[in-house]
Coordinates of C-alpha atoms and ligand atoms in Angstrom, one line a residue:
M1 CA 12.3 -9.3 222.3
K2 CA 10.7 -6.0 222.0
S3 CA 9.4 -4.5 218.9
T4 CA 7.3 -1.2 217.8
A5 CA 5.2 -0.7 214.8
R6 CA 2.8 1.7 213.6
A7 CA -0.4 1.1 211.5
P8 CA -3.1 3.3 210.1
S9 CA -6.8 2.8 210.5
N10 CA -8.7 2.2 207.0
I11 CA -12.1 3.1 205.7
A12 CA -14.0 0.5 203.5
F13 CA -15.2 1.7 200.0
I14 CA -17.0 -2.0 199.7
K15 CA -18.0 -2.9 203.5
F16 CA -17.2 -6.2 205.4
M17 CA -20.4 -6.7 206.7
G18 CA -21.6 -10.3 207.9
K19 CA -19.4 -13.2 208.6
T20 CA -19.2 -16.9 207.5
D21 CA -17.3 -18.3 210.4
E22 CA -17.6 -16.2 213.5
N23 CA -14.4 -17.7 215.3
L24 CA -12.1 -17.5 212.0
R25 CA -13.7 -14.3 211.1
L26 CA -14.4 -15.3 207.6
P27 CA -16.1 -12.3 205.7
S28 CA -19.6 -12.7 203.8
N29 CA -17.9 -10.8 201.0
T30 CA -14.8 -9.5 199.5
S31 CA -14.0 -5.5 200.7
I32 CA -11.9 -2.8 199.5
S33 CA -10.5 0.0 201.7
M34 CA -8.0 2.8 201.6
C35 CA -5.5 3.4 204.7
L36 CA -6.0 6.7 206.5
S37 CA -2.9 9.0 207.1
D38 CA -4.2 10.8 209.8
A39 CA -5.5 8.1 212.2
I40 CA -2.4 6.0 213.1
T41 CA -2.1 3.5 216.2
T42 CA 1.7 3.0 217.5
T43 CA 2.2 -0.3 219.6
T44 CA 5.4 -1.5 221.5
V45 CA 5.2 -5.2 222.8
E46 CA 8.1 -6.8 224.9
F47 CA 8.0 -10.4 225.7
S48 CA 10.2 -11.0 229.0
P49 CA 10.6 -13.4 232.0
Q50 CA 10.3 -10.0 234.2
Y51 CA 6.6 -9.9 233.3
K52 CA 4.5 -12.4 235.5
N53 CA 1.4 -11.6 233.7
D54 CA 0.4 -9.7 230.3
Q55 CA 0.3 -5.9 231.0
I56 CA -1.6 -3.8 228.6
D57 CA -1.1 0.0 229.0
I58 CA -3.6 1.8 226.4
R59 CA -2.4 5.4 226.4
G60 CA -5.0 8.1 226.6
D61 CA -7.7 5.4 227.1
V62 CA -9.1 3.0 229.4
F63 CA -10.2 -0.5 227.9
N64 CA -12.9 -2.7 229.4
N65 CA -12.1 -6.4 230.6
Q66 CA -13.5 -7.8 227.1
E67 CA -11.2 -5.5 225.2
N68 CA -8.3 -6.6 227.1
E69 CA -9.0 -10.0 226.9
R70 CA -9.4 -9.7 223.1
I71 CA -5.6 -8.2 223.2
V72 CA -4.6 -11.0 225.4
S73 CA -6.2 -13.6 223.1
H74 CA -4.2 -12.2 220.3
L75 CA -0.9 -12.2 222.3
D76 CA -1.7 -16.2 222.7
R77 CA -2.0 -16.6 218.9
I78 CA 1.4 -14.8 218.4
R79 CA 2.9 -16.9 221.2
K80 CA 1.3 -20.0 220.0
R81 CA 2.9 -19.6 216.6
A82 CA 6.2 -18.5 217.7
K83 CA 6.3 -21.3 220.3
V84 CA 7.0 -18.3 223.1
K85 CA 5.9 -19.0 226.7
L86 CA 6.6 -15.6 228.1
F87 CA 4.2 -12.8 229.1
A88 CA 4.3 -9.4 227.4
K89 CA 4.1 -5.9 228.0
V90 CA 2.0 -4.2 225.3
A91 CA 1.7 0.1 225.2
T92 CA -0.3 1.5 222.6
Q93 CA -1.1 5.0 221.6
N94 CA -3.5 6.4 219.1
S95 CA -2.5 9.4 217.1
F96 CA -6.4 10.4 216.8
P97 CA -8.6 11.1 220.0
K98 CA -11.1 8.3 221.0
G99 CA -14.7 9.6 219.5
S100 CA -12.9 11.0 216.6
G101 CA -15.2 8.7 214.2
I102 CA -12.6 6.4 213.5
A103 CA -12.6 3.0 215.1
S104 CA -9.3 2.1 216.7
S105 CA -9.5 -1.6 216.4
A106 CA -8.3 -1.9 212.6
S107 CA -5.2 0.1 213.2
G108 CA -4.8 -1.2 216.8
F109 CA -5.0 -5.0 215.9
A110 CA -2.6 -4.3 212.6
A111 CA -0.1 -2.7 214.9
L112 CA -0.2 -5.5 217.8
T113 CA 0.1 -8.4 215.0
L114 CA 3.1 -6.7 213.3
A115 CA 4.9 -5.6 216.8
G116 CA 4.1 -8.8 218.5
T117 CA 5.3 -11.0 215.9
K118 CA 8.5 -9.3 215.4
A119 CA 9.2 -9.1 219.0
C120 CA 8.9 -12.8 218.9
G121 CA 11.4 -12.8 216.4
L122 CA 9.2 -13.9 213.5
A123 CA 9.5 -12.6 210.0
I124 CA 6.1 -13.3 208.5
P125 CA 5.4 -12.4 204.8
E126 CA 2.5 -9.9 204.4
K127 CA -0.1 -12.2 203.4
E128 CA 0.3 -14.6 206.4
L129 CA 0.4 -11.0 208.5
T130 CA -2.9 -10.0 207.3
I131 CA -4.5 -13.5 207.9
L132 CA -3.1 -13.3 211.4
S133 CA -4.7 -10.1 212.0
R134 CA -7.7 -10.9 210.5
L135 CA -8.1 -13.5 213.4
A136 CA -8.2 -10.7 215.7
S137 CA -10.2 -8.0 214.3
G138 CA -11.8 -8.4 210.5
S139 CA -11.1 -5.3 209.2
S140 CA -7.6 -4.7 210.8
C141 CA -6.1 -7.2 207.9
R142 CA -6.8 -4.2 205.5
S143 CA -4.6 -1.8 207.6
I144 CA -1.5 -3.9 206.8
P145 CA -0.8 -3.6 203.2
D146 CA -0.2 -0.2 201.6
G147 CA -2.9 2.3 199.8
F148 CA -5.7 0.9 198.4
V149 CA -6.1 -2.4 199.7
Q150 CA -8.8 -5.7 198.9
W151 CA -9.4 -8.5 201.4
E152 CA -10.7 -11.7 199.8
K153 CA -13.5 -13.6 201.3
S154 CA -12.7 -17.0 201.2
T155 CA -14.1 -20.5 202.8
T156 CA -11.0 -21.3 204.4
S157 CA -8.7 -19.3 206.5
D158 CA -5.5 -19.4 204.5
D159 CA -7.1 -17.8 201.4
S160 CA -9.1 -14.9 203.2
Y161 CA -6.1 -12.2 203.1
A162 CA -5.5 -8.7 201.9
Y163 CA -3.3 -7.3 199.7
S164 CA -2.5 -3.8 197.9
L165 CA -4.3 -3.0 194.7
Y166 CA -2.3 0.5 194.3
P167 CA 0.0 2.4 196.4
P168 CA -1.1 5.6 198.2
E169 CA 0.4 8.0 195.8
Y170 CA -1.9 6.5 192.8
W171 CA -4.7 8.5 193.8
D172 CA -4.9 12.0 195.4
I173 CA -8.2 11.5 197.4
R174 CA -9.4 12.6 200.8
D175 CA -11.6 11.0 203.6
I176 CA -12.7 13.8 205.5
V177 CA -14.2 12.3 208.8
A178 CA -16.9 14.7 210.0
V179 CA -17.8 13.7 213.7
V180 CA -21.0 14.4 214.6
E181 CA -21.0 12.0 217.9
D182 CA -18.2 11.4 220.1
K183 CA -19.3 8.8 222.4
P184 CA -18.7 5.3 221.7
K185 CA -21.6 3.7 219.6
A186 CA -24.4 1.9 221.6
V187 CA -24.2 -1.2 219.2
P188 CA -21.0 -2.7 218.8
T189 CA -20.0 -3.8 214.9
T190 CA -20.0 -7.5 216.1
S191 CA -23.6 -7.2 216.8
A192 CA -24.2 -5.9 213.3
H193 CA -22.2 -8.9 211.4
S194 CA -24.4 -11.3 213.5
L195 CA -27.6 -9.5 212.6
V196 CA -27.5 -8.9 209.3
A197 CA -28.7 -11.9 207.8
T198 CA -31.8 -11.5 209.6
S199 CA -32.6 -8.8 206.9
R200 CA -34.6 -10.0 203.9
F201 CA -32.4 -7.5 202.0
F202 CA -29.0 -9.3 202.8
K203 CA -29.7 -11.9 200.1
A204 CA -30.1 -9.0 197.4
R205 CA -26.9 -7.6 198.9
M206 CA -25.0 -10.8 198.6
E207 CA -26.4 -11.3 194.9
N208 CA -25.1 -8.0 194.0
I209 CA -22.0 -7.5 195.8
D210 CA -19.8 -8.9 193.1
N211 CA -21.1 -6.4 190.3
T212 CA -20.6 -3.4 192.9
I213 CA -17.0 -4.8 193.3
S214 CA -16.5 -4.8 189.8
L215 CA -18.0 -1.2 189.4
L216 CA -15.5 0.3 192.0
K217 CA -12.5 -1.5 190.6
H218 CA -13.2 -0.2 187.1
A219 CA -13.4 3.3 188.7
L220 CA -10.5 2.9 190.5
D221 CA -8.6 1.5 187.4
R222 CA -9.6 4.9 185.6
K223 CA -9.4 7.2 188.3
D224 CA -13.2 8.1 187.4
F225 CA -14.0 10.1 190.9
P226 CA -17.5 10.7 189.9
S227 CA -18.1 6.9 189.4
F228 CA -15.9 5.9 192.3
G229 CA -17.9 8.2 194.3
E230 CA -21.4 7.2 193.2
T231 CA -20.4 3.4 193.7
V232 CA -19.0 3.9 197.3
E233 CA -22.0 5.9 198.5
N234 CA -24.4 3.7 197.1
E235 CA -22.8 0.7 198.8
A236 CA -22.7 2.4 202.2
L237 CA -26.5 3.0 202.0
N238 CA -26.9 -0.5 200.8
M239 CA -25.3 -1.6 203.9
H240 CA -27.1 0.5 206.2
A241 CA -30.6 -0.2 204.5
V242 CA -29.7 -4.2 205.1
L243 CA -28.8 -3.0 209.0
M244 CA -31.8 -0.9 209.3
T245 CA -34.4 -4.0 208.2
A246 CA -32.6 -6.5 210.3
T247 CA -34.5 -7.9 213.3
P248 CA -33.9 -5.8 215.7
P249 CA -33.4 -3.0 213.2
L250 CA -30.1 -1.2 213.8
L251 CA -30.1 2.5 212.9
Y252 CA -26.7 3.9 213.3
W253 CA -27.5 7.4 212.1
N254 CA -28.8 10.5 213.9
E255 CA -30.1 13.7 212.9
S256 CA -26.7 15.2 212.4
T257 CA -25.7 12.3 210.0
M258 CA -29.0 13.3 208.2
S259 CA -27.9 16.8 207.9
V260 CA -24.3 16.0 206.6
I261 CA -25.7 13.5 204.0
R262 CA -28.3 16.2 202.9
A263 CA -25.3 19.1 202.7
V264 CA -23.2 16.6 200.5
W265 CA -26.1 16.1 198.3
S266 CA -26.7 19.8 197.9
W267 CA -22.9 20.6 197.2
R268 CA -23.2 17.9 194.6
L269 CA -26.3 19.4 193.0
K270 CA -24.1 22.6 192.5
G271 CA -21.4 20.8 190.8
L272 CA -19.1 20.0 193.5
R273 CA -17.6 16.4 193.1
V274 CA -18.0 15.1 196.6
Y275 CA -19.6 11.8 198.3
F276 CA -19.8 10.1 201.5
T277 CA -19.3 6.6 203.3
I278 CA -20.6 5.6 206.6
D279 CA -19.5 2.7 208.9
A280 CA -21.3 1.3 211.8
G281 CA -21.6 4.7 213.4
P282 CA -23.3 8.0 212.9
N283 CA -20.0 9.9 211.6
V284 CA -19.9 10.8 208.1
H285 CA -16.6 10.2 205.8
V286 CA -16.9 12.9 203.3
L287 CA -14.8 12.0 200.0
C288 CA -13.5 14.3 197.7
E289 CA -10.3 14.9 195.3
G290 CA -7.3 16.7 196.6
K291 CA -8.0 19.8 194.6
T292 CA -11.3 20.3 196.2
E293 CA -10.3 19.7 200.0
K294 CA -10.0 23.3 200.8
T295 CA -13.7 24.1 199.2
V296 CA -15.0 20.9 201.1
V297 CA -13.4 21.9 204.2
S298 CA -14.9 25.7 204.2
Y299 CA -18.4 24.1 203.7
L300 CA -18.3 21.6 206.3
K301 CA -17.1 24.4 208.8
D302 CA -20.7 26.1 208.3
I303 CA -22.4 22.9 209.5
S304 CA -23.0 23.3 213.3
A305 CA -24.0 19.7 213.8
I306 CA -20.1 18.7 213.0
Q307 CA -18.1 18.7 216.0
N308 CA -14.6 18.4 214.7
F309 CA -13.3 16.7 211.6
S310 CA -10.0 15.1 210.4
I311 CA -8.5 15.0 206.8
N312 CA -6.9 11.8 205.8
K313 CA -5.0 11.0 202.4
P314 CA -4.2 7.6 201.3
A315 CA -1.6 6.2 203.6
I316 CA 0.9 3.4 203.8
G317 CA 0.1 0.5 205.7
A318 CA 1.7 -1.4 208.9
R319 CA 5.6 -0.7 209.4
V320 CA 8.0 -1.3 212.1
I321 CA 9.8 1.6 213.7
E322 CA 12.6 2.3 215.9
N323 CA 11.1 4.3 218.6
H324 CA 9.7 2.3 221.5
L325 CA 6.9 3.7 223.7
F326 CA 8.7 2.4 226.7
Ligands
PMV1 O1 -13.8 -5.2 211.6 P1 -14.9 -5.2 212.4 O2 -15.6 -6.6 212.9 O3 -14.7 -3.8 213.1 O4 -15.9 -4.7 211.0 C1 -15.9 -3.4 210.2 C2 -17.3 -3.3 209.7 C3 -17.4 -1.9 208.9 O5 -16.6 -0.7 209.5 C4 -18.9 -1.5 209.0 C5 -17.1 -2.0 207.5 C6 -15.8 -2.3 207.2 O6 -15.5 -2.9 206.2 O7 -14.8 -1.7 207.8

C-alpha cells in the first residue's frame, strides 16, 4: 500500500479569488492556469499497520501544526473514500526551494491526492481526482490535468472540477518567476479569499469575469500572444485592485514588485512582447514566448531587486512514478 506521485505547481491566468463555500472550497469564479515545468512536488504515501500515527516528513522544510493538520485531514478524506483504517507515512519533496516565489500547496496537495489514492488501491478518474484535491487546496485541482487547465465554478461539489484545455506542447510560452522576496507572505491566501467580498470592486470583478474568460480563451485558441498577455496582466491587476480595496486592505506588492512591473512595461514600449501576472504575494511572473526567453532573462538579470528566478515551460499534470522517496 505504497505509491509515489509527482505534480507541478501552476500559474493562474484567470485567478481563483473568493469562495462561495469555505468548507467545500467552491470558487466564486471559473479560473484558468498553466502547469509549471520547474516547480514539481514528489510525494510518497504508504499506509501500513506498522504506523501508530500519521508521520509527515517534509524534506527540506518544516511545517507548522496547522500545515500538518491540513495534510492529516486530507489523508482522512482519502481513507474515508477507500474505507481504509490504517495510518500513513508521507514523505514529500519540492524541486523548487522554499521562497522561490511559487506556492507549494497546489503541487503538494495534487501529488498527495494522487499518491494517497493509489496507495489505497483506488483508481479514480481524473475528474474525480481533481474534485478530491480541490477539497484540500482549491488551486491544487488545476495541477492534476496536463498543460493549460480550466477549473469550473459550480454550486455543487461534483461539478466544480478541472480539465485540460490544451496539452503542454500546444504553445511554447514561458513563465519566468522573478523572486523579489523569499520570505513567506505575511497574509495567507485563505485570508484574501475571505476578505475580497468586502471590496466594493468585487461585484464589478464578478460581473466582468465571464467576459475576461472569453477574451483569454479566444487568445489561447488563436495563440495570440499580445492579446493573451494583455488579458492576463489586466486580470492580475483587477484581482489586486480588489484586494487593495478590501477591509482591511491587502497589498501584497512591495517596492521591488513595482520596479519589475515598470521594467516589463518599459520593455514592452520598446516592442518586446512581455507581460506579467502576480499571485497573492510580491513576486512577479514574467510571461513571454519561447523565442524571447533569452532576451527577457538577460534584461531581468540587470534588475538588482530580483534575488533569483526560475524559468517554467507549460508542463504535464500529476503522474504516478516508480521511484519512492523511502
Ligand atoms: O488555492 P489557494 O487557496 O492557494 O488560492 C490561490 C489564489 C491565487 O494564487 C491568488 C490565484 C490562483 O488562482 O492560483
